[in-house]
């Protein structure tokens, strides 16, 4: 096998037989000389071995392996979301409750993100530099058969989980979908190594590739609670060739992960029942008028151009950073300088008493998207208490919501590109999703200004639903940037409604 032999095969086999015979005779002699207690111990060991073979040893069967993978990803996702939420609440507490003077409030607003990003950059650099960035490009490479060292190890998993939690807790406009694909792939690899100790079938390279393909689906599913969209997204993003036999694996592990992820919210976050990630309540009877499809098509064109501009701008910025060799050498020597400058500038711009009031700077990502998807018109005169609370973050005394939405788009567009070059774990899906939602909200509010009574069609009058326009814009813009159609299914699962299925598909 290895190109050389130390002895003849026949002679080697005879020696092994003699050695085995001698060992068995010794074991018999030892057993005869054993006291009764030791015999009982050997029986207990046999019982434990039988129990192991018939319970945990069955991990080698695909369905148990995939269910366990989905379960692990759900728990990881829930714990990380809880950590990110604690960081965001801590920042708001420091800014609102602890400080009263504007200068002290500014220092409180900037200090926590600054510390979190520097911690993330340092921790990732020391533990596993392979965890920097998204992880999807690396997974594409691995699934094509190239072996990348240290990309699927336990050290990388620890660095990715802790680094991503600190990065998203800082409030920078970054996402988590790409890193979750990487985290799920590491979990699948480590799980398959555990199984390999008693199931040699998982030593098969093609088998591992199949499990990695299923893990990519589990990552997206446990990220947003979107199992079907997760499977389709993983196929579109990570693979060129996809084996149909992997379909059920992907769906099964994605459903397990998404279900447990939503159940954990019910058990530990006092949710009433299993809900969508960004639950909406658009009207079901007349969600849109057929004439609005023209506007949705135009939104698709605008979001396509905007998505292309985003990708081009990101590429130009990365190339500029790479070409400037002197600056590169300086930043490599002073590793914490660039992340510190970026987080200071981004936090200063989003400071709620400054420019942040023009871009809902005091809201976290979940509340921003929930506000953009809200099912009421921001331009109407009479608002309820809940509606006024939502609109309060998107208007100021001197400006209306159109100015604030525009400021939000520019801030997220620029700083998501800059922040994505920081050496920390991060993704880009959520920022482009928010940009698209804000663009759609502007289009919906403009439509309501033009048609305040709704659109008349024969005997019916269909009201304008700006939240539906936000959902369409989010799907179109994120689809344009990621070049995927499966974003539409992810949006349906994230909002819990398929009322705008035709507009979303048309614009996307």
Short mmCIF file of C-alpha atoms in Angstrom, two decimals:
data_model
loop_
_atom_site.label_atom_id
_atom_site.label_comp_id
_atom_site.label_asym_id
_atom_site.label_seq_id
_atom_site.Cartn_x
_atom_site.Cartn_y
_atom_site.Cartn_z
CA UNK A 1 0.00 0.00 0.00
CA UNK A 2 2.80 2.44 0.89
CA UNK A 3 5.30 1.14 -1.67
CA UNK A 4 7.54 -1.03 0.58
CA UNK A 5 7.34 -4.27 2.59
CA UNK A 6 9.38 -5.20 5.65
CA UNK A 7 8.58 -8.94 5.48
CA UNK A 8 6.68 -11.53 3.45
CA UNK A 9 2.91 -11.46 3.87
CA UNK A 10 2.66 -15.19 4.75
CA UNK A 11 5.29 -14.96 7.48
CA UNK A 12 3.64 -11.83 8.87
CA UNK A 13 0.21 -13.57 9.00
CA UNK A 14 1.69 -16.59 10.91
CA UNK A 15 3.30 -14.30 13.50
CA UNK A 16 0.03 -12.42 14.01
CA UNK A 17 -1.86 -15.72 14.50
CA UNK A 18 0.68 -16.90 17.15
CA UNK A 19 0.44 -13.54 18.94
CA UNK A 20 -3.37 -13.64 18.97
CA UNK A 21 -3.40 -17.26 20.28
CA UNK A 22 -0.98 -16.42 23.10
CA UNK A 23 -3.09 -13.37 24.07
CA UNK A 24 -6.33 -15.41 24.22
CA UNK A 25 -4.68 -18.07 26.45
CA UNK A 26 -3.47 -15.31 28.82
CA UNK A 27 -6.99 -13.81 28.98
CA UNK A 28 -8.50 -17.24 29.84
CA UNK A 29 -5.93 -17.76 32.63
CA UNK A 30 -6.65 -14.28 34.02
CA UNK A 31 -10.42 -14.91 33.96
CA UNK A 32 -10.06 -18.22 35.87
CA UNK A 33 -8.01 -16.47 38.50
CA UNK A 34 -10.38 -13.51 38.85
CA UNK A 35 -12.50 -13.04 41.97
CA UNK A 36 -16.31 -12.91 41.63
CA UNK A 37 -16.38 -9.07 41.70
CA UNK A 38 -14.27 -8.79 38.58
CA UNK A 39 -16.53 -11.19 36.71
CA UNK A 40 -19.47 -8.95 37.55
CA UNK A 41 -17.48 -5.94 36.28
CA UNK A 42 -16.84 -7.66 32.98
CA UNK A 43 -20.57 -8.42 32.65
CA UNK A 44 -21.43 -4.78 33.36
CA UNK A 45 -18.90 -3.74 30.72
CA UNK A 46 -20.60 -6.07 28.21
CA UNK A 47 -24.03 -4.59 29.05
CA UNK A 48 -22.71 -1.05 28.63
CA UNK A 49 -21.11 -2.02 25.33
CA UNK A 50 -24.37 -3.56 24.10
CA UNK A 51 -26.30 -0.43 25.16
CA UNK A 52 -23.73 1.79 23.40
CA UNK A 53 -23.92 -0.24 20.18
CA UNK A 54 -27.72 -0.03 20.13
CA UNK A 55 -28.09 3.65 21.09
CA UNK A 56 -25.31 6.19 20.51
CA UNK A 57 -23.43 3.98 18.08
CA UNK A 58 -26.40 4.37 15.75
CA UNK A 59 -25.29 7.97 15.23
CA UNK A 60 -23.78 6.66 12.06
CA UNK A 61 -27.27 6.40 10.61
CA UNK A 62 -27.94 9.53 8.61
CA UNK A 63 -31.22 10.57 10.19
CA UNK A 64 -29.82 10.62 13.74
CA UNK A 65 -26.67 12.41 12.61
CA UNK A 66 -28.67 15.08 10.74
CA UNK A 67 -31.16 15.59 13.58
CA UNK A 68 -28.27 16.06 16.02
CA UNK A 69 -26.62 18.53 13.65
CA UNK A 70 -29.84 20.57 13.38
CA UNK A 71 -30.20 20.50 17.18
CA UNK A 72 -26.63 21.73 17.75
CA UNK A 73 -27.07 24.56 15.24
CA UNK A 74 -30.38 25.65 16.80
CA UNK A 75 -28.80 25.87 20.27
CA UNK A 76 -25.74 27.73 18.92
CA UNK A 77 -27.95 30.19 17.03
CA UNK A 78 -30.20 30.82 20.04
CA UNK A 79 -27.28 31.33 22.44
CA UNK A 80 -25.54 33.69 20.03
CA UNK A 81 -28.72 35.70 19.44
CA UNK A 82 -29.13 36.00 23.20
CA UNK A 83 -25.54 37.22 23.57
CA UNK A 84 -25.99 39.78 20.77
CA UNK A 85 -29.23 40.99 22.36
CA UNK A 86 -27.50 41.43 25.73
CA UNK A 87 -24.75 43.52 24.10
CA UNK A 88 -27.34 45.73 22.34
CA UNK A 89 -29.36 46.21 25.54
CA UNK A 90 -26.17 47.01 27.47
CA UNK A 91 -25.27 49.69 24.95
CA UNK A 92 -28.74 51.29 25.17
CA UNK A 93 -28.60 51.11 28.99
CA UNK A 94 -25.21 52.84 29.06
CA UNK A 95 -26.44 55.55 26.70
CA UNK A 96 -29.92 56.25 28.17
CA UNK A 97 -29.86 55.35 31.86
CA UNK A 98 -26.28 55.64 33.03
CA UNK A 99 -25.34 58.93 31.36
CA UNK A 100 -27.18 62.27 31.18
CA UNK A 101 -24.67 64.76 29.74
CA UNK A 102 -24.37 64.60 25.90
CA UNK A 103 -20.57 64.16 25.99
CA UNK A 104 -20.80 61.32 28.51
CA UNK A 105 -23.64 59.78 26.47
CA UNK A 106 -21.44 59.89 23.36
CA UNK A 107 -18.57 58.17 25.20
CA UNK A 108 -20.99 55.54 26.52
CA UNK A 109 -22.41 54.99 23.01
CA UNK A 110 -18.97 54.57 21.42
CA UNK A 111 -17.07 52.70 24.13
CA UNK A 112 -18.87 49.32 24.12
CA UNK A 113 -18.71 48.75 20.30
CA UNK A 114 -15.06 49.87 20.35
CA UNK A 115 -14.18 47.31 23.05
CA UNK A 116 -16.22 44.53 21.40
CA UNK A 117 -14.64 44.96 17.95
CA UNK A 118 -11.10 45.14 19.34
CA UNK A 119 -11.78 42.04 21.46
CA UNK A 120 -13.20 40.20 18.44
CA UNK A 121 -10.25 41.16 16.20
CA UNK A 122 -7.68 40.15 18.84
CA UNK A 123 -9.41 36.92 19.88
CA UNK A 124 -9.88 35.75 16.28
CA UNK A 125 -6.27 36.57 15.37
CA UNK A 126 -4.89 34.62 18.35
CA UNK A 127 -7.20 31.59 18.27
CA UNK A 128 -7.97 31.00 14.56
CA UNK A 129 -7.37 33.59 11.81
CA UNK A 130 -9.26 31.23 9.43
CA UNK A 131 -12.55 32.37 11.03
CA UNK A 132 -12.22 35.91 9.65
CA UNK A 133 -14.86 36.95 7.11
CA UNK A 134 -17.93 35.14 5.86
CA UNK A 135 -16.89 31.53 5.29
CA UNK A 136 -19.04 30.90 2.20
CA UNK A 137 -16.11 31.29 -0.28
CA UNK A 138 -14.11 28.77 1.74
CA UNK A 139 -17.05 26.36 1.83
CA UNK A 140 -17.41 26.64 -1.96
CA UNK A 141 -13.75 25.69 -2.26
CA UNK A 142 -13.99 22.76 0.16
CA UNK A 143 -17.13 21.38 -1.52
CA UNK A 144 -15.23 21.39 -4.84
CA UNK A 145 -12.70 18.98 -3.34
CA UNK A 146 -9.90 21.32 -2.24
CA UNK A 147 -8.55 20.71 1.26
CA UNK A 148 -8.09 23.90 3.31
CA UNK A 149 -6.04 23.52 6.48
CA UNK A 150 -7.58 24.45 9.83
CA UNK A 151 -10.84 25.76 8.31
CA UNK A 152 -13.04 23.07 9.86
CA UNK A 153 -11.47 22.63 13.31
CA UNK A 154 -12.76 23.14 16.83
CA UNK A 155 -10.49 26.17 17.32
CA UNK A 156 -12.06 27.82 14.27
CA UNK A 157 -15.55 27.06 15.62
CA UNK A 158 -14.79 28.70 18.97
CA UNK A 159 -13.24 31.75 17.29
CA UNK A 160 -16.13 32.05 14.83
CA UNK A 161 -18.89 31.81 17.45
CA UNK A 162 -17.35 34.18 20.02
CA UNK A 163 -15.97 36.59 17.40
CA UNK A 164 -19.29 36.80 15.52
CA UNK A 165 -21.27 37.39 18.72
CA UNK A 166 -18.96 40.27 19.71
CA UNK A 167 -19.00 41.74 16.18
CA UNK A 168 -22.80 41.76 15.83
CA UNK A 169 -23.18 42.94 19.43
CA UNK A 170 -21.20 46.06 18.52
CA UNK A 171 -24.05 47.30 16.31
CA UNK A 172 -22.01 47.59 13.10
CA UNK A 173 -24.09 47.03 9.91
CA UNK A 174 -22.94 43.44 9.37
CA UNK A 175 -24.79 40.12 8.96
CA UNK A 176 -24.55 36.54 10.20
CA UNK A 177 -25.85 34.29 7.40
CA UNK A 178 -22.47 33.53 5.76
CA UNK A 179 -20.70 32.82 9.08
CA UNK A 180 -23.55 30.50 10.10
CA UNK A 181 -22.95 28.39 6.98
CA UNK A 182 -19.30 28.08 8.05
CA UNK A 183 -20.26 27.29 11.68
CA UNK A 184 -22.68 24.56 10.58
CA UNK A 185 -20.03 23.03 8.31
CA UNK A 186 -17.53 22.91 11.19
CA UNK A 187 -20.16 21.31 13.45
CA UNK A 188 -20.87 18.66 10.79
CA UNK A 189 -17.16 17.92 10.36
CA UNK A 190 -16.53 17.57 14.10
CA UNK A 191 -19.64 15.42 14.48
CA UNK A 192 -18.53 13.14 11.63
CA UNK A 193 -15.08 12.76 13.27
CA UNK A 194 -16.82 11.72 16.49
CA UNK A 195 -18.86 9.18 14.55
CA UNK A 196 -15.79 7.91 12.68
CA UNK A 197 -14.42 6.37 15.88
CA UNK A 198 -17.10 3.65 15.66
CA UNK A 199 -18.54 4.04 12.15
CA UNK A 200 -15.92 3.80 9.44
CA UNK A 201 -18.42 4.77 6.73
CA UNK A 202 -17.91 8.46 7.60
CA UNK A 203 -14.25 8.22 6.66
CA UNK A 204 -15.52 8.23 3.07
CA UNK A 205 -14.71 11.61 1.50
CA UNK A 206 -17.84 11.76 -0.66
CA UNK A 207 -19.94 11.02 2.43
CA UNK A 208 -18.38 13.96 4.25
CA UNK A 209 -19.12 16.21 1.26
CA UNK A 210 -22.78 15.16 1.39
CA UNK A 211 -22.93 16.04 5.08
CA UNK A 212 -21.27 19.42 4.45
CA UNK A 213 -23.90 20.21 1.81
CA UNK A 214 -26.63 19.43 4.36
CA UNK A 215 -24.81 21.52 6.98
CA UNK A 216 -24.88 24.60 4.74
CA UNK A 217 -28.68 24.32 4.64
CA UNK A 218 -28.84 23.89 8.43
CA UNK A 219 -26.78 27.05 8.91
CA UNK A 220 -29.21 29.29 7.01
CA UNK A 221 -32.27 27.53 8.47
CA UNK A 222 -31.20 27.99 12.10
CA UNK A 223 -30.16 31.58 11.38
CA UNK A 224 -33.67 32.80 10.40
CA UNK A 225 -35.93 29.81 11.03
CA UNK A 226 -36.28 29.29 7.26
CA UNK A 227 -35.74 25.60 6.39
CA UNK A 228 -36.94 25.54 2.75
CA UNK A 229 -35.19 28.79 1.84
CA UNK A 230 -32.08 27.55 3.65
CA UNK A 231 -31.87 24.41 1.50
CA UNK A 232 -32.41 26.34 -1.75
CA UNK A 233 -29.98 29.10 -0.72
CA UNK A 234 -27.28 26.56 0.14
CA UNK A 235 -27.70 24.93 -3.27
CA UNK A 236 -27.48 28.25 -5.12
CA UNK A 237 -24.62 29.75 -3.15
CA UNK A 238 -22.29 26.88 -2.29
CA UNK A 239 -22.54 24.31 -5.09
CA UNK A 240 -22.16 24.12 -8.84
CA UNK A 241 -23.09 20.43 -8.95
CA UNK A 242 -25.74 19.22 -6.49
CA UNK A 243 -26.58 15.54 -5.96
CA UNK A 244 -30.33 14.99 -5.69
CA UNK A 245 -29.78 12.37 -2.98
CA UNK A 246 -28.62 15.23 -0.69
CA UNK A 247 -32.04 16.92 -0.89
CA UNK A 248 -33.70 14.97 1.91
CA UNK A 249 -30.61 15.33 4.09
CA UNK A 250 -30.66 19.10 3.67
CA UNK A 251 -34.40 19.40 4.28
CA UNK A 252 -34.38 17.10 7.31
CA UNK A 253 -31.53 18.81 9.16
CA UNK A 254 -32.86 22.27 8.20
CA UNK A 255 -36.34 21.48 9.53
CA UNK A 256 -34.87 20.09 12.77
CA UNK A 257 -32.71 23.20 13.24
CA UNK A 258 -35.44 25.72 12.38
CA UNK A 259 -38.09 24.01 14.54
CA UNK A 260 -35.89 23.77 17.64
CA UNK A 261 -34.68 27.37 17.09
CA UNK A 262 -38.25 28.70 17.16
CA UNK A 263 -39.25 26.41 20.06
CA UNK A 264 -36.37 27.76 22.16
CA UNK A 265 -37.82 31.25 21.70
CA UNK A 266 -41.17 29.99 23.04
CA UNK A 267 -39.57 28.26 26.04
CA UNK A 268 -37.00 30.86 27.10
CA UNK A 269 -38.17 34.20 25.65
CA UNK A 270 -41.84 33.92 26.70
CA UNK A 271 -43.15 33.96 23.11
CA UNK A 272 -46.86 33.05 22.78
CA UNK A 273 -46.31 30.46 20.07
CA UNK A 274 -43.96 29.55 17.21
CA UNK A 275 -43.73 32.74 15.12
CA UNK A 276 -41.82 33.92 12.06
CA UNK A 277 -38.56 35.82 12.58
CA UNK A 278 -40.06 39.12 11.34
CA UNK A 279 -43.78 38.44 11.79
CA UNK A 280 -46.03 40.56 9.52
CA UNK A 281 -49.81 40.90 9.32
CA UNK A 282 -50.52 42.18 5.80
CA UNK A 283 -54.12 42.02 4.66
CA UNK A 284 -54.98 38.73 2.96
CA UNK A 285 -58.02 39.72 0.86
CA UNK A 286 -56.48 42.37 -1.46
CA UNK A 287 -52.73 42.52 -0.70
CA UNK A 288 -52.00 44.30 -4.01
CA UNK A 289 -53.68 45.42 -7.21
CA UNK A 290 -52.56 43.94 -10.58
CA UNK A 291 -51.71 47.47 -11.74
CA UNK A 292 -49.10 47.70 -8.97
CA UNK A 293 -47.06 44.98 -10.70
CA UNK A 294 -45.68 47.72 -12.99
CA UNK A 295 -44.32 49.54 -9.91
CA UNK A 296 -42.92 46.29 -8.51
CA UNK A 297 -41.15 45.66 -11.83
CA UNK A 298 -39.60 49.14 -11.70
CA UNK A 299 -38.50 48.44 -8.13
CA UNK A 300 -36.78 45.31 -9.44
CA UNK A 301 -34.87 47.42 -11.99
CA UNK A 302 -33.83 49.99 -9.35
CA UNK A 303 -32.80 47.29 -6.85
CA UNK A 304 -30.86 45.45 -9.59
CA UNK A 305 -28.89 48.60 -10.42
CA UNK A 306 -28.43 49.30 -6.70
CA UNK A 307 -27.23 45.74 -6.06
CA UNK A 308 -24.75 45.96 -8.93
CA UNK A 309 -23.52 49.30 -7.54
CA UNK A 310 -23.08 47.71 -4.11
CA UNK A 311 -21.01 44.81 -5.47
CA UNK A 312 -18.93 47.18 -7.65
CA UNK A 313 -18.31 49.59 -4.74
CA UNK A 314 -17.31 46.72 -2.46
CA UNK A 315 -14.89 45.38 -5.06
CA UNK A 316 -13.32 48.80 -5.69
CA UNK A 317 -12.83 49.41 -1.97
CA UNK A 318 -11.22 45.99 -1.41
CA UNK A 319 -8.91 46.48 -4.43
CA UNK A 320 -7.94 49.95 -3.17
CA UNK A 321 -7.04 48.50 0.23
CA UNK A 322 -4.98 45.72 -1.39
CA UNK A 323 -3.09 47.92 -3.86
CA UNK A 324 -1.93 50.45 -1.27
CA UNK A 325 1.10 48.46 -0.07
CA UNK A 326 2.45 51.09 2.35
CA UNK A 327 -0.87 51.38 4.14
CA UNK A 328 -1.17 47.58 4.18
CA UNK A 329 2.24 47.18 5.79
CA UNK A 330 1.42 49.87 8.37
CA UNK A 331 -1.95 48.32 9.27
CA UNK A 332 -0.43 44.84 9.58
CA UNK A 333 2.05 46.15 12.16
CA UNK A 334 -0.74 48.02 13.99
CA UNK A 335 -3.45 45.36 13.77
CA UNK A 336 -6.00 47.09 16.03
CA UNK A 337 -5.74 50.53 14.43
CA UNK A 338 -7.99 49.96 11.39
CA UNK A 339 -10.85 48.18 13.25
CA UNK A 340 -10.69 50.86 15.95
CA UNK A 341 -10.93 53.73 13.45
CA UNK A 342 -13.80 52.12 11.53
CA UNK A 343 -15.89 51.35 14.64
CA UNK A 344 -15.25 54.84 16.06
CA UNK A 345 -16.38 56.55 12.85
CA UNK A 346 -19.42 54.26 12.38
CA UNK A 347 -20.53 54.66 16.02
CA UNK A 348 -20.02 58.43 15.87
CA UNK A 349 -22.16 58.72 12.73
CA UNK A 350 -24.96 56.59 14.26
CA UNK A 351 -24.93 58.48 17.61
CA UNK A 352 -28.67 59.12 18.33
CA UNK A 353 -28.17 62.73 19.46
CA UNK A 354 -26.18 63.50 16.31
CA UNK A 355 -26.60 62.15 12.77
CA UNK A 356 -28.05 58.94 14.18
CA UNK A 357 -31.47 60.56 14.67
CA UNK A 358 -31.76 60.77 10.85
CA UNK A 359 -31.29 56.98 10.43
CA UNK A 360 -32.98 55.23 13.39
CA UNK A 361 -29.56 54.89 15.00
CA UNK A 362 -30.96 53.94 18.41
CA UNK A 363 -32.62 50.73 17.11
CA UNK A 364 -31.01 47.31 16.74
CA UNK A 365 -31.23 45.33 13.49
CA UNK A 366 -34.33 43.31 14.43
CA UNK A 367 -36.31 46.42 15.44
CA UNK A 368 -35.22 48.29 12.30
CA UNK A 369 -36.48 45.54 9.98
CA UNK A 370 -39.67 45.06 12.02
CA UNK A 371 -40.35 48.80 11.75
CA UNK A 372 -39.78 48.79 7.99
CA UNK A 373 -42.20 45.84 7.61
CA UNK A 374 -44.86 47.49 9.83
CA UNK A 375 -48.39 47.22 8.46
CA UNK A 376 -49.52 50.85 8.59
CA UNK A 377 -48.89 53.95 6.51
CA UNK A 378 -46.41 56.40 8.01
CA UNK A 379 -47.93 59.38 6.17
CA UNK A 380 -51.42 59.13 7.74
CA UNK A 381 -52.54 61.74 10.29
CA UNK A 382 -54.12 59.67 13.06
CA UNK A 383 -51.76 57.18 14.67
CA UNK A 384 -52.22 54.79 17.59
CA UNK A 385 -49.77 54.73 20.52
CA UNK A 386 -47.93 51.70 19.09
CA UNK A 387 -47.72 53.26 15.60
CA UNK A 388 -46.41 56.54 17.07
CA UNK A 389 -43.71 54.58 18.93
CA UNK A 390 -42.56 52.93 15.68
CA UNK A 391 -42.61 56.19 13.72
CA UNK A 392 -40.78 58.12 16.47
CA UNK A 393 -37.48 56.49 15.47
CA UNK A 394 -37.92 57.33 11.77
CA UNK A 395 -38.81 61.03 12.04
CA UNK A 396 -37.40 64.13 13.73
CA UNK A 397 -38.89 67.54 14.54
CA UNK A 398 -37.32 69.06 11.43
CA UNK A 399 -37.45 66.12 8.95
CA UNK A 400 -39.97 63.53 7.79
CA UNK A 401 -39.51 59.79 7.37
CA UNK A 402 -38.30 60.10 3.74
CA UNK A 403 -35.15 61.92 4.89
CA UNK A 404 -34.53 59.40 7.67
CA UNK A 405 -35.01 56.42 5.33
CA UNK A 406 -32.58 57.96 2.82
CA UNK A 407 -30.01 58.56 5.58
CA UNK A 408 -30.47 54.98 6.77
CA UNK A 409 -29.83 53.64 3.24
CA UNK A 410 -26.64 55.70 2.76
CA UNK A 411 -25.27 54.81 6.20
CA UNK A 412 -25.91 51.07 5.78
CA UNK A 413 -24.62 51.08 2.18
CA UNK A 414 -21.32 52.82 2.97
CA UNK A 415 -20.47 51.39 6.37
CA UNK A 416 -21.46 47.80 5.58
CA UNK A 417 -18.87 47.87 2.76
CA UNK A 418 -16.18 49.42 4.97
CA UNK A 419 -16.97 47.23 8.02
CA UNK A 420 -16.83 44.04 5.94
CA UNK A 421 -13.06 44.58 5.46
CA UNK A 422 -12.37 44.48 9.22
CA UNK A 423 -10.56 41.22 10.20
CA UNK A 424 -13.52 39.78 12.18
CA UNK A 425 -16.19 37.15 11.38
CA UNK A 426 -19.04 38.84 9.51
CA UNK A 427 -21.56 38.50 6.67
CA UNK A 428 -23.27 40.87 4.23
CA UNK A 429 -26.78 39.47 3.80
CA UNK A 430 -28.57 41.39 6.58
CA UNK A 431 -27.16 44.84 5.58
CA UNK A 432 -28.28 44.47 1.94
CA UNK A 433 -31.62 43.09 3.18
CA UNK A 434 -32.09 46.27 5.26
CA UNK A 435 -31.12 48.53 2.35
CA UNK A 436 -33.70 46.84 0.11
CA UNK A 437 -36.39 47.07 2.82
CA UNK A 438 -35.77 50.82 3.21
CA UNK A 439 -35.88 51.35 -0.59
CA UNK A 440 -39.16 49.42 -0.72
CA UNK A 441 -40.59 51.43 2.19
CA UNK A 442 -39.82 54.70 0.35
CA UNK A 443 -41.55 53.37 -2.78
CA UNK A 444 -44.59 52.25 -0.74
CA UNK A 445 -44.93 55.57 1.10
CA UNK A 446 -44.60 57.50 -2.18
CA UNK A 447 -47.33 55.33 -3.70
CA UNK A 448 -49.56 56.14 -0.72
CA UNK A 449 -48.89 59.87 -1.18
CA UNK A 450 -49.87 59.60 -4.87
CA UNK A 451 -52.87 57.30 -4.21
CA UNK A 452 -54.06 58.15 -0.65
CA UNK A 453 -57.41 56.36 -1.12
CA UNK A 454 -55.85 53.30 -2.78
CA UNK A 455 -55.95 52.06 -6.38
CA UNK A 456 -59.39 51.76 -8.01
CA UNK A 457 -59.98 48.71 -10.18
CA UNK A 458 -63.50 48.10 -11.56
CA UNK A 459 -65.68 47.92 -8.39
CA UNK A 460 -62.84 47.40 -5.91
CA UNK A 461 -60.42 49.77 -4.18
CA UNK A 462 -57.14 48.17 -3.10
CA UNK A 463 -55.29 50.03 -0.32
CA UNK A 464 -51.54 50.61 -0.60
CA UNK A 465 -49.51 48.47 1.85
CA UNK A 466 -46.03 50.09 2.28
CA UNK A 467 -44.87 47.12 4.41
CA UNK A 468 -45.46 44.84 1.42
CA UNK A 469 -43.30 47.14 -0.71
CA UNK A 470 -40.57 46.88 1.95
CA UNK A 471 -40.69 43.06 1.76
CA UNK A 472 -40.47 43.19 -2.05
CA UNK A 473 -37.55 45.65 -1.92
CA UNK A 474 -35.67 43.54 0.65
CA UNK A 475 -35.98 40.41 -1.49
CA UNK A 476 -35.06 42.22 -4.74
CA UNK A 477 -31.98 44.03 -3.40
CA UNK A 478 -30.55 41.07 -1.44
CA UNK A 479 -31.26 38.81 -4.43
CA UNK A 480 -29.41 41.22 -6.71
CA UNK A 481 -26.32 41.26 -4.47
CA UNK A 482 -26.22 37.51 -3.77
CA UNK A 483 -27.44 36.46 -7.29
CA UNK A 484 -29.97 34.05 -5.76
CA UNK A 485 -33.67 33.42 -6.36
CA UNK A 486 -34.12 31.51 -3.10
CA UNK A 487 -34.15 34.83 -1.19
CA UNK A 488 -37.85 35.04 -2.09
CA UNK A 489 -38.58 31.83 -0.16
CA UNK A 490 -36.46 33.06 2.77
CA UNK A 491 -38.54 36.28 2.86
CA UNK A 492 -41.79 34.28 2.91
CA UNK A 493 -40.54 32.19 5.82
CA UNK A 494 -39.08 35.18 7.69
CA UNK A 495 -42.33 37.19 7.45
CA UNK A 496 -44.67 34.21 7.81
CA UNK A 497 -46.82 35.32 4.84
CA UNK A 498 -46.91 34.60 1.11
CA UNK A 499 -49.39 37.34 0.20
CA UNK A 500 -46.80 39.12 -1.98
CA UNK A 501 -45.45 36.00 -3.71
CA UNK A 502 -46.08 37.33 -7.26
CA UNK A 503 -44.63 40.85 -6.66
CA UNK A 504 -41.54 39.40 -4.96
CA UNK A 505 -40.89 36.92 -7.78
CA UNK A 506 -41.47 39.61 -10.44
CA UNK A 507 -39.09 42.12 -8.85
CA UNK A 508 -36.52 39.49 -7.90
#
